[in-house]
CSV table of C-alpha atoms and ligand atoms in Angstrom, one decimal:
chain,number,residue,atom,x,y,z
K,1,MET,CA,-30.7,35.4,106.4
K,2,ASP,CA,-29.0,32.8,108.5
K,3,MET,CA,-26.2,34.6,110.4
K,4,PRO,CA,-23.4,32.2,111.3
K,5,ASN,CA,-23.3,31.3,115.0
K,6,SER,CA,-20.3,31.7,117.3
K,7,THR,CA,-19.4,28.0,117.0
K,8,ARG,CA,-19.2,28.2,113.3
K,9,ILE,CA,-17.3,31.5,113.3
K,10,THR,CA,-14.8,30.1,115.9
K,11,ALA,CA,-14.3,27.0,113.7
K,12,SER,CA,-13.7,29.2,110.6
K,13,LEU,CA,-11.3,31.4,112.5
K,14,LYS,CA,-9.4,28.4,113.7
K,15,ALA,CA,-9.4,26.8,110.2
K,16,SER,CA,-8.1,30.0,108.5
K,17,LEU,CA,-5.2,30.6,111.0
K,18,ALA,CA,-2.1,28.7,111.8
K,19,GLU,CA,-2.4,26.9,115.2
K,20,ASP,CA,0.1,29.2,117.0
K,21,PHE,CA,-1.7,32.2,115.8
K,22,PHE,CA,-5.1,31.0,116.8
K,23,SER,CA,-3.8,30.4,120.3
K,24,LEU,CA,-2.2,33.9,120.3
K,25,LEU,CA,-5.6,35.4,119.7
K,26,THR,CA,-7.1,33.3,122.5
K,27,ARG,CA,-4.4,34.4,124.9
K,28,ALA,CA,-4.8,38.0,123.9
K,29,GLY,CA,-8.5,37.7,124.5
K,30,GLU,CA,-8.0,36.2,128.0
K,31,PHE,CA,-5.5,39.0,128.8
K,32,CYS,CA,-8.1,41.7,127.8
K,33,HIS,CA,-11.0,39.9,129.6
K,34,LYS,CA,-9.0,39.9,132.9
K,35,ARG,CA,-8.5,43.6,132.5
K,36,GLY,CA,-12.2,44.2,131.9
K,37,GLU,CA,-11.6,45.1,128.2
K,38,ARG,CA,-13.3,43.6,125.1
K,39,LEU,CA,-11.2,42.4,122.2
K,40,PHE,CA,-12.2,41.8,118.6
K,41,VAL,CA,-10.8,40.8,115.2
K,42,ALA,CA,-12.3,43.3,112.8
K,43,GLY,CA,-12.5,44.5,109.2
K,44,GLY,CA,-11.1,42.5,106.2
K,45,ILE,CA,-10.3,39.4,108.2
K,46,VAL,CA,-14.0,39.0,109.2
K,47,ARG,CA,-15.2,39.7,105.7
K,48,ASP,CA,-12.8,37.1,104.3
K,49,LEU,CA,-13.6,34.6,107.0
K,50,LEU,CA,-17.3,34.7,106.1
K,51,ILE,CA,-16.7,34.0,102.5
K,52,ASP,CA,-14.0,31.4,103.2
K,53,ILE,CA,-11.1,33.4,101.9
K,54,GLN,CA,-7.7,33.3,103.6
K,55,SER,CA,-6.9,36.8,104.9
K,56,LYS,CA,-3.5,38.4,104.7
K,57,ASP,CA,-3.6,40.6,107.8
K,58,ILE,CA,-5.0,40.3,111.2
K,59,ASP,CA,-6.5,43.5,112.7
K,60,LEU,CA,-7.3,43.5,116.4
K,61,VAL,CA,-9.5,46.2,118.0
K,62,VAL,CA,-9.5,46.6,121.8
K,63,GLU,CA,-11.9,48.6,123.9
K,64,GLY,CA,-9.0,49.6,126.1
K,65,ASP,CA,-5.3,49.9,126.1
K,66,SER,CA,-3.8,48.8,122.8
K,67,HIS,CA,-0.2,49.3,123.9
K,68,ALA,CA,-0.6,47.2,127.1
K,69,LEU,CA,-2.0,44.4,124.9
K,70,ALA,CA,0.8,44.8,122.4
K,71,ASP,CA,3.4,44.6,125.2
K,72,GLU,CA,1.8,41.4,126.5
K,73,ILE,CA,1.8,39.7,123.1
K,74,ALA,CA,5.4,40.8,122.5
K,75,ARG,CA,6.4,39.4,126.0
K,76,LEU,CA,4.6,36.1,125.4
K,77,TYR,CA,5.7,35.5,121.8
K,78,ASN,CA,9.0,37.4,121.7
K,79,ALA,CA,7.5,39.6,118.9
K,80,LYS,CA,8.9,42.7,117.3
K,81,ILE,CA,6.7,45.6,118.1
K,82,THR,CA,6.2,49.1,116.7
K,83,LEU,CA,4.0,51.6,118.6
K,84,HIS,CA,2.3,54.7,117.3
K,85,GLN,CA,1.3,57.2,119.9
K,86,ARG,CA,-0.8,59.5,117.8
K,87,PHE,CA,-3.3,56.9,116.7
K,88,GLN,CA,-2.6,54.5,119.7
K,89,THR,CA,-1.9,51.7,117.3
K,90,ALA,CA,0.6,48.9,117.5
K,91,LYS,CA,2.1,46.6,114.9
K,92,LEU,CA,3.5,43.2,115.9
K,93,SER,CA,5.6,40.9,113.9
K,94,VAL,CA,5.2,37.3,115.2
K,95,ASN,CA,6.8,34.4,113.4
K,96,GLY,CA,6.4,36.1,110.0
K,97,PHE,CA,2.8,37.2,110.7
K,98,THR,CA,1.7,40.8,111.2
K,99,VAL,CA,-0.9,41.7,113.8
K,100,ASP,CA,-2.2,45.3,113.9
K,101,ILE,CA,-3.8,46.4,117.1
K,102,ALA,CA,-5.9,49.5,117.4
K,103,ILE,CA,-8.2,51.0,120.0
K,104,ALA,CA,-11.9,51.1,119.3
K,105,ARG,CA,-12.4,54.7,118.1
K,106,LYS,CA,-14.6,57.4,116.8
K,107,GLU,CA,-13.3,59.5,113.9
K,108,THR,CA,-14.0,63.1,112.7
K,109,TYR,CA,-12.6,64.8,109.6
K,110,ASP,CA,-11.8,68.5,109.4
K,111,HIS,CA,-12.1,68.7,105.6
K,112,PRO,CA,-12.3,66.2,102.7
K,113,GLY,CA,-9.0,64.3,102.2
K,114,ALA,CA,-7.7,65.3,105.7
K,115,LEU,CA,-6.5,62.6,108.1
K,116,PRO,CA,-9.0,61.8,110.8
K,117,LYS,CA,-9.2,63.1,114.4
K,118,ILE,CA,-9.6,60.3,116.8
K,119,THR,CA,-11.3,59.7,120.2
K,120,ALA,CA,-11.8,56.5,122.1
K,121,GLY,CA,-15.2,54.7,121.5
K,122,THR,CA,-16.8,51.3,121.5
K,123,MET,CA,-16.5,48.5,118.9
K,124,GLU,CA,-19.8,49.6,117.5
K,125,ASP,CA,-18.6,53.2,117.1
K,126,ASP,CA,-15.5,51.9,115.4
K,127,LEU,CA,-17.5,49.9,112.9
K,128,LYS,CA,-19.7,53.0,112.1
K,129,ARG,CA,-16.6,55.0,110.9
K,130,ARG,CA,-15.5,52.3,108.5
K,131,ASP,CA,-15.7,52.4,104.7
K,132,PHE,CA,-18.2,49.7,103.6
K,133,SER,CA,-20.7,47.5,105.3
K,134,ILE,CA,-18.8,44.4,104.3
K,135,ASN,CA,-15.7,45.7,106.1
K,136,ALA,CA,-17.7,46.9,109.1
K,137,MET,CA,-18.0,43.6,111.0
K,138,ALA,CA,-16.1,42.3,114.0
K,139,VAL,CA,-15.8,39.0,115.9
K,140,SER,CA,-15.4,39.0,119.6
K,141,ILE,CA,-12.4,37.0,120.9
K,142,SER,CA,-12.8,37.7,124.6
K,143,GLY,CA,-15.0,36.7,127.5
K,144,ASP,CA,-18.4,35.1,127.2
K,145,THR,CA,-19.1,36.5,123.8
K,146,TYR,CA,-16.1,34.7,122.2
K,147,GLY,CA,-17.0,34.0,118.5
K,148,HIS,CA,-20.0,36.4,118.3
K,149,LEU,CA,-20.3,38.3,115.1
K,150,VAL,CA,-20.8,42.0,115.6
K,151,ASP,CA,-22.7,43.3,112.6
K,152,PRO,CA,-24.8,46.3,113.4
K,153,LEU,CA,-24.7,47.7,109.8
K,154,GLY,CA,-26.0,44.8,107.7
K,155,GLY,CA,-22.5,43.7,106.5
K,156,TYR,CA,-23.3,40.0,106.4
K,157,ALA,CA,-26.4,40.6,104.3
K,158,ASP,CA,-24.5,42.8,101.9
K,159,LEU,CA,-21.7,40.3,101.7
K,160,LYS,CA,-24.1,37.5,100.8
K,161,ALA,CA,-25.9,39.8,98.3
K,162,GLY,CA,-22.6,40.9,96.8
K,163,ILE,CA,-23.0,44.6,97.5
K,164,ILE,CA,-20.5,47.4,98.2
K,165,ARG,CA,-22.3,50.0,100.3
K,166,ILE,CA,-21.0,53.0,102.2
K,167,LEU,CA,-22.3,53.6,105.7
K,168,HIS,CA,-23.2,57.3,105.6
K,169,PRO,CA,-23.4,59.9,102.8
K,170,GLU,CA,-20.2,61.8,103.7
K,171,SER,CA,-18.1,58.6,103.6
K,172,PHE,CA,-16.4,59.3,100.2
K,173,SER,CA,-16.0,63.1,100.8
K,174,ASP,CA,-14.5,62.4,104.3
K,175,ASP,CA,-12.1,59.9,102.8
K,176,PRO,CA,-11.9,60.0,98.9
K,177,THR,CA,-9.4,57.0,99.0
K,178,ARG,CA,-12.6,55.0,99.5
K,179,ILE,CA,-13.5,55.7,95.9
K,180,PHE,CA,-10.6,53.5,94.9
K,181,ARG,CA,-11.3,51.0,97.6
K,182,ALA,CA,-15.0,50.6,96.5
K,183,ILE,CA,-13.9,49.9,93.0
K,184,ARG,CA,-11.2,47.5,94.1
K,185,TYR,CA,-13.5,45.4,96.3
K,186,GLU,CA,-16.3,45.4,93.7
K,187,GLN,CA,-13.9,44.1,91.1
K,188,ARG,CA,-12.0,41.7,93.4
K,189,PHE,CA,-15.1,39.9,94.6
K,190,GLY,CA,-17.3,40.4,91.5
K,191,PHE,CA,-19.7,42.5,93.6
K,192,GLU,CA,-21.7,45.5,92.6
K,193,ILE,CA,-21.5,49.0,94.1
K,194,GLU,CA,-25.0,49.8,95.4
K,195,PRO,CA,-26.7,52.5,93.3
K,196,GLU,CA,-26.8,55.3,95.9
K,197,THR,CA,-23.2,54.6,96.9
K,198,LEU,CA,-22.3,54.8,93.2
K,199,THR,CA,-24.1,58.2,92.9
K,200,LEU,CA,-22.2,59.5,95.9
K,201,LEU,CA,-18.9,58.1,94.5
K,202,GLN,CA,-19.5,60.0,91.3
K,203,GLU,CA,-20.2,63.2,93.3
K,204,ALA,CA,-17.1,62.7,95.4
K,205,LYS,CA,-14.7,62.5,92.5
K,206,LYS,CA,-14.2,66.2,92.8
K,207,HIS,CA,-12.4,65.6,96.1
K,208,ILE,CA,-9.7,63.4,94.5
K,209,PRO,CA,-7.4,66.4,93.8
K,210,ALA,CA,-7.3,67.1,97.5
K,211,LEU,CA,-5.6,63.7,98.2
K,212,SER,CA,-1.9,63.8,98.8
K,213,ALA,CA,0.4,62.0,96.3
K,214,ASP,CA,1.4,59.4,98.9
K,215,ARG,CA,-2.2,58.4,99.7
K,216,LEU,CA,-3.1,58.3,96.1
K,217,ARG,CA,0.0,56.3,95.1
K,218,TYR,CA,-0.9,53.8,97.9
K,219,GLU,CA,-4.3,53.2,96.3
K,220,PHE,CA,-2.7,52.5,93.0
K,221,GLU,CA,-0.2,50.2,94.6
K,222,CYS,CA,-3.1,48.3,96.2
K,223,ILE,CA,-4.9,48.0,92.9
K,224,LEU,CA,-1.7,46.8,91.1
K,225,ASP,CA,-1.4,44.2,93.9
K,226,GLU,CA,-4.8,42.7,93.1
K,227,GLN,CA,-4.9,39.4,91.2
K,228,ALA,CA,-6.5,41.0,88.1
K,229,PRO,CA,-5.8,44.8,88.5
K,230,GLU,CA,-7.1,45.5,85.0
K,231,LYS,CA,-10.7,45.0,86.2
K,232,ALA,CA,-10.5,47.8,88.8
K,233,LEU,CA,-8.6,50.1,86.4
K,234,CYS,CA,-11.1,49.5,83.6
K,235,ARG,CA,-14.0,50.3,86.0
K,236,ALA,CA,-12.1,53.4,87.4
K,237,SER,CA,-11.6,54.6,83.8
K,238,ARG,CA,-15.2,54.1,82.8
K,239,LEU,CA,-16.3,56.0,85.9
K,240,SER,CA,-13.8,58.8,85.0
K,241,VAL,CA,-12.1,58.3,88.3
K,242,LEU,CA,-8.8,58.1,86.5
K,243,LYS,CA,-9.4,61.5,84.8
K,244,ALA,CA,-9.9,63.0,88.3
K,245,VAL,CA,-6.4,61.7,89.2
K,246,SER,CA,-4.6,63.0,86.2
K,247,GLU,CA,-5.9,64.8,83.1
K,248,LYS,CA,-6.4,62.4,80.1
K,249,LEU,CA,-5.6,59.3,82.2
K,250,VAL,CA,-7.5,56.3,80.9
K,251,PHE,CA,-7.3,52.5,81.0
K,252,ASP,CA,-8.7,50.8,78.0
K,253,MET,CA,-9.2,47.2,76.7
K,254,THR,CA,-5.8,47.2,75.0
K,255,SER,CA,-4.1,47.9,78.4
K,256,ALA,CA,-6.3,45.3,80.0
K,257,GLY,CA,-5.1,42.8,77.3
K,258,TRP,CA,-1.5,43.7,78.1
K,259,PHE,CA,-2.0,43.2,81.8
K,260,LYS,CA,-3.3,39.6,81.1
K,261,SER,CA,-0.3,38.9,78.8
K,262,VAL,CA,2.1,40.2,81.5
K,263,ARG,CA,0.5,37.9,84.0
K,264,GLU,CA,0.5,34.9,81.7
K,265,ASN,CA,4.0,35.3,80.5
K,266,ASN,CA,6.2,33.1,82.5
K,267,SER,CA,9.5,34.4,81.2
K,268,LEU,CA,9.1,37.9,82.7
K,269,GLU,CA,11.2,38.3,85.9
K,270,SER,CA,10.3,41.7,87.3
K,271,PRO,CA,7.6,41.9,90.0
K,272,LEU,CA,4.1,42.0,88.5
K,273,PRO,CA,3.0,45.4,89.8
K,274,SER,CA,6.1,47.0,88.2
K,275,LEU,CA,5.4,45.2,84.9
K,276,TYR,CA,1.7,46.3,85.0
K,277,LEU,CA,2.7,49.9,85.6
K,278,ALA,CA,5.4,49.8,82.9
K,279,SER,CA,3.0,48.3,80.3
K,280,TRP,CA,0.3,50.8,81.1
K,281,ILE,CA,2.7,53.7,80.9
K,282,GLY,CA,4.1,52.2,77.7
K,283,GLY,CA,0.8,52.9,76.0
K,284,MET,CA,0.6,56.5,77.1
K,285,ALA,CA,1.9,59.7,75.5
K,286,ASP,CA,5.2,60.8,77.3
K,287,SER,CA,3.5,63.9,78.7
K,288,ASP,CA,0.7,61.9,80.2
K,289,ALA,CA,3.1,59.5,81.8
K,290,GLN,CA,5.2,62.4,83.3
K,291,ARG,CA,2.0,64.0,84.6
K,292,LEU,CA,1.0,60.7,86.3
K,293,ALA,CA,4.4,60.1,87.7
K,294,ALA,CA,4.4,63.6,89.2
K,295,ARG,CA,0.8,63.3,90.6
K,296,LEU,CA,1.7,60.0,92.3
K,297,ASN,CA,5.1,61.1,93.3
K,298,LEU,CA,6.5,57.8,92.0
K,299,SER,CA,9.7,56.4,93.5
K,300,ALA,CA,13.0,57.0,91.9
K,301,ASP,CA,13.0,53.5,90.4
K,302,SER,CA,9.5,54.0,88.9
K,303,ARG,CA,10.5,57.4,87.5
K,304,LYS,CA,13.5,55.8,85.9
K,305,THR,CA,11.2,53.2,84.3
K,306,VAL,CA,9.0,56.1,83.0
K,307,GLY,CA,12.0,57.8,81.5
K,308,ASP,CA,13.4,54.6,80.1
K,309,ILE,CA,10.1,53.8,78.4
K,310,SER,CA,10.1,57.1,76.7
K,311,LYS,CA,13.8,56.4,75.5
K,312,LEU,CA,12.9,52.9,74.4
K,313,LYS,CA,9.9,54.1,72.4
K,314,LYS,CA,12.2,56.5,70.5
K,315,ARG,CA,14.7,53.7,69.9
K,316,LEU,CA,12.2,51.1,68.7
K,317,ILE,CA,12.7,52.4,65.1
K,318,ASN,CA,16.3,51.3,65.3
K,319,LEU,CA,15.3,47.9,66.6
K,320,ARG,CA,13.3,47.4,63.4
K,321,LEU,CA,16.3,47.9,61.1
K,322,PRO,CA,17.2,44.8,59.1
K,323,GLY,CA,20.5,43.0,59.7
K,324,LEU,CA,21.2,44.2,63.3
K,325,LEU,CA,24.0,42.3,65.0
K,326,PRO,CA,23.7,41.3,68.6
K,327,ALA,CA,26.2,44.1,69.6
K,328,ASP,CA,23.9,46.6,67.9
K,329,ILE,CA,20.9,45.4,69.9
K,330,CYS,CA,22.9,45.7,73.1
K,331,ARG,CA,24.0,49.2,72.2
K,332,ILE,CA,20.3,50.2,71.8
K,333,LEU,CA,19.1,48.5,75.0
K,334,ASP,CA,22.0,48.4,77.5
K,335,SER,CA,21.1,51.6,79.3
K,336,ILE,CA,17.4,50.7,79.6
K,337,THR,CA,16.0,49.2,82.8
K,338,PRO,CA,14.9,45.5,82.2
K,339,VAL,CA,11.3,46.1,83.5
K,340,ALA,CA,10.8,48.6,80.6
K,341,ILE,CA,12.2,46.1,78.1
K,342,GLU,CA,10.1,43.2,79.5
K,343,ALA,CA,6.9,45.4,79.3
K,344,PHE,CA,7.7,46.1,75.6
K,345,THR,CA,8.1,42.4,74.8
K,346,VAL,CA,4.4,42.3,75.7
K,347,ILE,CA,3.1,45.5,74.3
K,348,SER,CA,5.1,45.9,71.1
K,349,PRO,CA,3.0,45.0,68.0
K,350,ASP,CA,6.1,44.2,65.9
K,351,SER,CA,7.2,40.6,66.0
K,352,MET,CA,10.8,41.4,65.0
K,353,VAL,CA,11.1,43.9,67.8
K,354,LYS,CA,9.6,41.5,70.3
K,355,GLU,CA,12.1,38.8,69.2
K,356,ARG,CA,15.0,41.1,69.6
K,357,LEU,CA,13.9,42.3,73.0
K,358,ARG,CA,13.4,38.7,74.1
K,359,MET,CA,16.8,37.7,72.8
K,360,TYR,CA,18.4,40.6,74.7
K,361,LEU,CA,16.7,39.7,78.0
K,362,ALA,CA,17.3,36.0,77.7
K,363,SER,CA,20.9,36.0,76.7
K,364,LEU,CA,22.6,39.0,75.2
K,365,ARG,CA,22.5,41.2,78.3
K,366,HIS,CA,24.3,38.5,80.3
K,367,ILE,CA,27.2,38.1,77.8
K,368,ARG,CA,30.6,39.4,79.1
K,369,PRO,CA,34.2,39.0,77.9
K,370,ILE,CA,36.1,36.1,79.6
K,371,LEU,CA,38.9,38.6,80.2
K,372,GLY,CA,38.5,41.2,83.0
K,373,GLY,CA,40.3,44.5,83.5
K,374,ASP,CA,42.4,43.0,86.2
K,375,GLU,CA,43.7,40.3,83.9
K,376,LEU,CA,44.7,42.8,81.3
K,377,ILE,CA,46.6,44.7,84.0
K,378,GLU,CA,48.2,41.5,85.0
K,379,LEU,CA,49.2,41.0,81.4
K,380,GLY,CA,51.2,44.2,81.7
K,381,TYR,CA,48.8,46.9,80.4
K,382,SER,CA,48.5,50.1,82.4
K,383,PRO,CA,45.2,50.8,84.1
K,384,GLY,CA,43.2,53.5,82.3
K,385,PRO,CA,40.3,54.2,80.0
K,386,ASP,CA,41.9,52.3,77.1
K,387,ILE,CA,41.4,49.1,78.9
K,388,GLY,CA,37.6,49.8,79.3
K,389,LYS,CA,37.3,50.7,75.7
K,390,ALA,CA,39.2,47.5,74.7
K,391,LEU,CA,37.0,45.3,76.9
K,392,GLN,CA,33.8,46.9,75.3
K,393,LYS,CA,35.2,46.0,71.9
K,394,ILE,CA,36.0,42.5,73.0
K,395,LYS,CA,32.5,42.2,74.4
K,396,ASN,CA,31.0,43.3,71.1
K,397,ALA,CA,33.2,40.8,69.2
K,398,ARG,CA,32.1,38.1,71.6
K,399,LEU,CA,28.4,39.1,71.1
K,400,ASN,CA,28.8,39.0,67.4
K,401,GLY,CA,30.6,35.6,67.5
K,402,VAL,CA,33.9,37.0,66.2
K,403,VAL,CA,35.8,35.7,69.3
K,404,SER,CA,34.7,32.8,71.5
K,405,THR,CA,37.8,31.7,73.5
K,406,ARG,CA,40.1,33.3,76.0
K,407,LYS,CA,43.0,32.9,73.6
K,408,GLN,CA,41.1,34.8,70.9
K,409,GLU,CA,40.2,37.6,73.4
K,410,ILE,CA,43.9,37.9,74.5
K,411,GLU,CA,44.9,38.2,70.8
K,412,MET,CA,42.3,40.8,70.2
K,413,ALA,CA,43.4,42.8,73.4
K,414,LYS,CA,47.0,42.7,72.0
K,415,ASN,CA,45.8,44.1,68.7
K,416,LEU,CA,43.8,46.8,70.4
K,417,LEU,CA,46.2,47.8,73.1
K,418,GLY,CA,49.5,47.2,71.4
K,419,ARG,CA,51.8,44.2,71.6
K,420,SER,CA,54.8,45.9,73.0
K,421,SER,CA,54.0,46.4,76.7
K,422,PRO,CA,53.3,42.8,77.9
A,1,CTP,N1,-10.8,51.1,106.5
A,1,CTP,C1,-11.8,52.1,106.3
A,1,CTP,N2,-11.5,53.2,105.5
A,1,CTP,C2,-10.3,53.2,104.8
A,1,CTP,C3,-9.3,52.2,105.0
A,1,CTP,C4,-9.7,51.1,105.8
A,1,CTP,O1,-12.8,52.1,106.9
A,1,CTP,N3,-10.0,54.2,104.0
A,1,CTP,C5,-11.1,50.0,107.4
A,1,CTP,C6,-12.0,48.9,106.8
A,1,CTP,O2,-12.9,48.4,107.8
A,1,CTP,C7,-11.0,47.8,106.5
A,1,CTP,C8,-10.0,48.0,107.6
A,1,CTP,O3,-10.0,49.4,107.9
A,1,CTP,O4,-11.5,46.5,106.5
A,1,CTP,C9,-8.6,47.5,107.3
A,1,CTP,O5,-8.1,48.2,106.1
A,1,CTP,P1,-7.2,47.5,105.0
A,1,CTP,O6,-6.1,46.7,105.7
A,1,CTP,O7,-6.8,48.5,104.0
A,1,CTP,O8,-8.2,46.6,104.3
A,1,CTP,P2,-8.7,45.1,104.4
A,1,CTP,O9,-10.1,45.1,104.7
A,1,CTP,O10,-7.8,44.3,105.4
A,1,CTP,O11,-8.7,44.6,103.0
A,1,CTP,P3,-7.6,44.0,102.0
A,1,CTP,O12,-8.0,42.7,101.7
A,1,CTP,O13,-7.7,44.9,100.8
A,1,CTP,O14,-6.2,44.1,102.6
């Protein structure tokens, strides 16, 4: 296997980064070299570089003082900096880019699912503690070795062969989130989880219950952020990984079809990950959805979506009634969050329901009376709940096409609130 040489790697690095950013890395490397420290880019960026994919994040690893390096970059580039003492990491925000800096480290785990204990080590130590061989490569960006690929664990060969391989048998039990990561990378790149890794993955499913809700939710967020999340979710379902997350949790071909429709439907406005989640939950029994929401400790917004989906399902029967007027549709849907309604425009099998949901999203939900409460008060009516009720009636009349002009609305307000006061 022809390993790319340092000239080729430097050229790829340069090509994949904005010019400013490439020079930032070079200056950071010079700073470390003067201090007698080695500096590397490591992990996902190296993997992506070697298969010509643009990487989202830059991870730097220094065999030395990460905070001194972060301070220097912050000084040179006027960057915003966040330091974490416990893990000796730093996060920099430079002209919209994020750079993470860590020290080269060794890790030990007290028990499965625990956060790691950290001690300083070399770049090679640091690569050994990583998840998969394809993520366990680094490129030197300091001193005479600038541009050298550090690949002690066969990452390049696995990347070229399309294999996801863990680095030691305890990898999944040390960190069960890697079960989700293995599936996510396998499906993102169209790779294959190597057979022994797959056997260990299956054995390690029993450790998933030990994962905290926050760590587990993060893994789902990462999956839902993928370009085609249905691939990873189908695979996780087939491997019974989802059942290890929450009893009865599955992801089938129907849900996969909904995910594709969600993605291809240009009229949907909510963020894709929320729409995916809403459509998946839309196909579950309420009790299963509640259990998943609790297990992942979903945000207040997502919990509202879960609750609204359940409400919406119960109200669908009303949305099928013949002869509904626009105001009736609004009465059914007004308290439901739009993401839940958008998801049902995709997953509902009923064309009449779909049409009504679409009409609500596209126009009905935006319709308001021309008159506002303030105007009615200016007309001489006293503030109070009657004004709110009248405005609701005027809105309904407007929705149903009974009134369309300001004059007609004023006339209706007078009829509703009495003609004597103004
Ligand atoms: N890593 C690990 N074990 C984990 C999480 C991360 O070993 N449970 C290591 C891997 O080497 C990974 C690096 O930390 O490459 C950075 O992690 P992350 O940012 O999550 O992944 P990326 O590789 O950058 O990949 P992605 O494209 O998914 O962001």
